[in-house]
XYZ file of C-alpha atoms in Angstrom:
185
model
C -23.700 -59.280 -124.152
C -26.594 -60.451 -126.258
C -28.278 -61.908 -123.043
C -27.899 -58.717 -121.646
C -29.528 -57.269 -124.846
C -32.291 -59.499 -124.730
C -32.854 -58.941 -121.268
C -33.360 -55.085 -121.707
C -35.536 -55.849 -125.147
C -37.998 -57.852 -122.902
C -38.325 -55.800 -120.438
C -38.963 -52.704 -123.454
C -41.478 -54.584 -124.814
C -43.054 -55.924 -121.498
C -43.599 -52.122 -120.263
C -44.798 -51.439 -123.877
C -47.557 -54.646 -123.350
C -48.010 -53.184 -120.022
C -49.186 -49.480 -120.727
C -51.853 -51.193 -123.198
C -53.456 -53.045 -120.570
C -53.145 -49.501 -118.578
C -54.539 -47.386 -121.442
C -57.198 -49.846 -121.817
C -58.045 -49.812 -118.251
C -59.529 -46.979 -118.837
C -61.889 -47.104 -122.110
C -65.462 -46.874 -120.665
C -66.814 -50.633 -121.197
C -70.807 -49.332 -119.773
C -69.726 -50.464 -116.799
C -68.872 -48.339 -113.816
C -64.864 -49.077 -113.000
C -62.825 -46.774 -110.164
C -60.271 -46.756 -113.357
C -62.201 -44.539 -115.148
C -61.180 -41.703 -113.099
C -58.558 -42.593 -111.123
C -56.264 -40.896 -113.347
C -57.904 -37.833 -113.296
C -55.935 -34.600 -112.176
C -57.687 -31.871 -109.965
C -56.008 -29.159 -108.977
C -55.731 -29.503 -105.012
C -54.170 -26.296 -103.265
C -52.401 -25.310 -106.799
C -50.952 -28.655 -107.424
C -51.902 -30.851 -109.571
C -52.891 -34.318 -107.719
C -53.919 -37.449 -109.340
C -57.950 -37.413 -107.648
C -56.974 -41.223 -106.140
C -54.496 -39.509 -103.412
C -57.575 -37.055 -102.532
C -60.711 -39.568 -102.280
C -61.153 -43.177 -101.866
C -62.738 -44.146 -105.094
C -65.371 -47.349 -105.351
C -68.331 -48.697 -107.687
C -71.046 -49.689 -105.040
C -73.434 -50.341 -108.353
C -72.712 -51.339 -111.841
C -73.528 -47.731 -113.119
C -72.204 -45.893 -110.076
C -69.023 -44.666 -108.961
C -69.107 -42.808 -105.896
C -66.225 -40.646 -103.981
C -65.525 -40.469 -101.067
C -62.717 -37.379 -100.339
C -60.732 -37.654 -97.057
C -61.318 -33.886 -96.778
C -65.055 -32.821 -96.750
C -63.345 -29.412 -97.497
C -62.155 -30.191 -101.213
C -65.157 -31.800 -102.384
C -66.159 -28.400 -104.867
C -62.285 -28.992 -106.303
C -62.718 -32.530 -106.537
C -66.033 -32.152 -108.835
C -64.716 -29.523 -110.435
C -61.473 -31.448 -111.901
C -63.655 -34.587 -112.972
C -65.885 -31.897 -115.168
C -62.689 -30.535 -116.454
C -61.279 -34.109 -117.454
C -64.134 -34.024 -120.020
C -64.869 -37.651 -119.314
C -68.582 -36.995 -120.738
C -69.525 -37.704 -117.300
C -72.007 -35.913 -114.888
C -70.707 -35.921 -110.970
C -73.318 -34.712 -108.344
C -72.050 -33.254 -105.482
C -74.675 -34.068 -102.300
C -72.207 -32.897 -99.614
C -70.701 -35.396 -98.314
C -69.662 -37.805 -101.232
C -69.454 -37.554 -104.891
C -71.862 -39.390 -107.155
C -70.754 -40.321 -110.628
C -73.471 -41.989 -112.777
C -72.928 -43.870 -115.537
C -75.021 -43.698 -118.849
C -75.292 -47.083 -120.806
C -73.581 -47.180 -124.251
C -75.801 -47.328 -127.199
C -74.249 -49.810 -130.261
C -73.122 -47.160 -131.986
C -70.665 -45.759 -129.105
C -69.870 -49.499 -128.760
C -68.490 -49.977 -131.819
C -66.621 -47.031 -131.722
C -64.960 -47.791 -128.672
C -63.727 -51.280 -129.846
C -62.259 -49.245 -132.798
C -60.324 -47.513 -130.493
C -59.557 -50.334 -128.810
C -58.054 -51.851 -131.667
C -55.948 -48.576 -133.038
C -54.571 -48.982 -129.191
C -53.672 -52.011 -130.217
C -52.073 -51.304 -133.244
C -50.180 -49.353 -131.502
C -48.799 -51.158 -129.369
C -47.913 -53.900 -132.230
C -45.987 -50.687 -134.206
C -44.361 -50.111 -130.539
C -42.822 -53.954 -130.168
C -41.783 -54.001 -134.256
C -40.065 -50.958 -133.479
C -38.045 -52.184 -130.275
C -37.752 -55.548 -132.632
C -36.073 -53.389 -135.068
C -33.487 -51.790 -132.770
C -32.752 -54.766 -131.107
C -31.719 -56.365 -134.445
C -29.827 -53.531 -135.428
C -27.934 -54.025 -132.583
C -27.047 -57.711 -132.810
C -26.280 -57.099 -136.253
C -23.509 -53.864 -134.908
C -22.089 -57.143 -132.360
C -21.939 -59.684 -135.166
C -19.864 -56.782 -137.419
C -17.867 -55.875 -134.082
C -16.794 -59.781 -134.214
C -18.828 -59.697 -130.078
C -21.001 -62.425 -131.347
C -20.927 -65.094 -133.832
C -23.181 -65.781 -137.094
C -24.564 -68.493 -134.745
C -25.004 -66.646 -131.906
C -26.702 -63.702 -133.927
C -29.500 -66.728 -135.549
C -30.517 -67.728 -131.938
C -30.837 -64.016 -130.801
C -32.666 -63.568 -133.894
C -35.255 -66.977 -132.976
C -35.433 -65.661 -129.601
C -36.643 -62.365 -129.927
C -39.030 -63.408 -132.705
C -40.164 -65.911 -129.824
C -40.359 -62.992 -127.344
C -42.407 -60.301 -129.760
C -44.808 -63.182 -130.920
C -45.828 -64.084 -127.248
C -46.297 -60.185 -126.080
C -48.384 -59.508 -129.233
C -50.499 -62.719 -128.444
C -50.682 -60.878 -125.124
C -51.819 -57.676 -126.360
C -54.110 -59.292 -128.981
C -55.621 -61.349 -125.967
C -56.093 -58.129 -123.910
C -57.898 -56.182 -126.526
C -60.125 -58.971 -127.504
C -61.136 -59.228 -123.923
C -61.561 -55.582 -123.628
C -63.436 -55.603 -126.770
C -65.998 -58.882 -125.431
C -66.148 -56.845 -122.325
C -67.504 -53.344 -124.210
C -69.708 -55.544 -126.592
C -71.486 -56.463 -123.369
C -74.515 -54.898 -122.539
């Protein structure tokens, strides 16, 4: 039972670990990443399609991203949708492919992007206490229930103080690399 609950803890706080390296996948670093719009949604005969399943997406330059749409047809739609993402981000249309250039980030933009970078972060940390929380709770409702022992509900405890300290080492490590990688110019 309290394997079990450690089991589905990890995995909670794995995904949560896993959606910051996703969310920060797509913080513009200066440098020109497919990820930056990858996620974007265009609206592709009146359904909303992520722009990744319309185009084949690539960075041929360090401050270009250029796409490529399977249909020639929906390039208008395509340019349209990245405009409407309000990226801050300019695509020219020259009829065949989608050009997205990328400005360079001044300092100031810099540091404002590691600040988000670290509230992301933050987050995340709030996120795992919170599953932390629950998942103490819980062994606590076993130990009263008489499913677990006193014993039993100390090495639960030690292992899931084990498991949130190496995920938030994780997430710390991601940021800071994130943030190295923004600092960069």
């Amino acid at each position: 039972m309290l394997k079990e609950l450690l089991r589905e803890t990890a995995g909670r706080m794995q995904k949560t670990v896993e959606s910051l390296e996703k969310g920060l996948r797509s913080v513009r670093t200066g440098r020109a990443t497919p990820a930056l719009v990858e996620g974007v949604m265009v609206d592709y005969y009146g359904a909303a399609t992520p722009l990744q399943q319309l185009a084949v997406i690539s960075a041929p330059e360090p401050h270009l991203i250029l796409i490529r749409p399977y249909d020639a047809g929906s390039l208008v739609t395509l340019e349209k949708g990245i405009l409407a993402a309000n990226l801050g981000l300019t695509p020219h249309n020259d009829g065949r492919v989608i050009r997205i250039p990328i400005p360079r980030l001044t300092e100031e933009r810099r540091r404002e992007l590691t600040k988000v970078v670290s509230r992301r972060v933050e987050e995340s940390k709030i996120a795992l206490r919170n599953i932390r929380r629950d998942s103490l709770a819980d062994m606590r409702d076993f130990e009263s229930e008489k499913l677990i022992t006193e014993d039993e509900l100390a090495q639960g405890k030690d292992k899931l103080q084990d498991l949130i300290d190496r995920l938030t080492d994780k997430a710390v490590v991601v940021a800071e690399r994130k943030k190295r990688e923004i600092m960069e110019v």
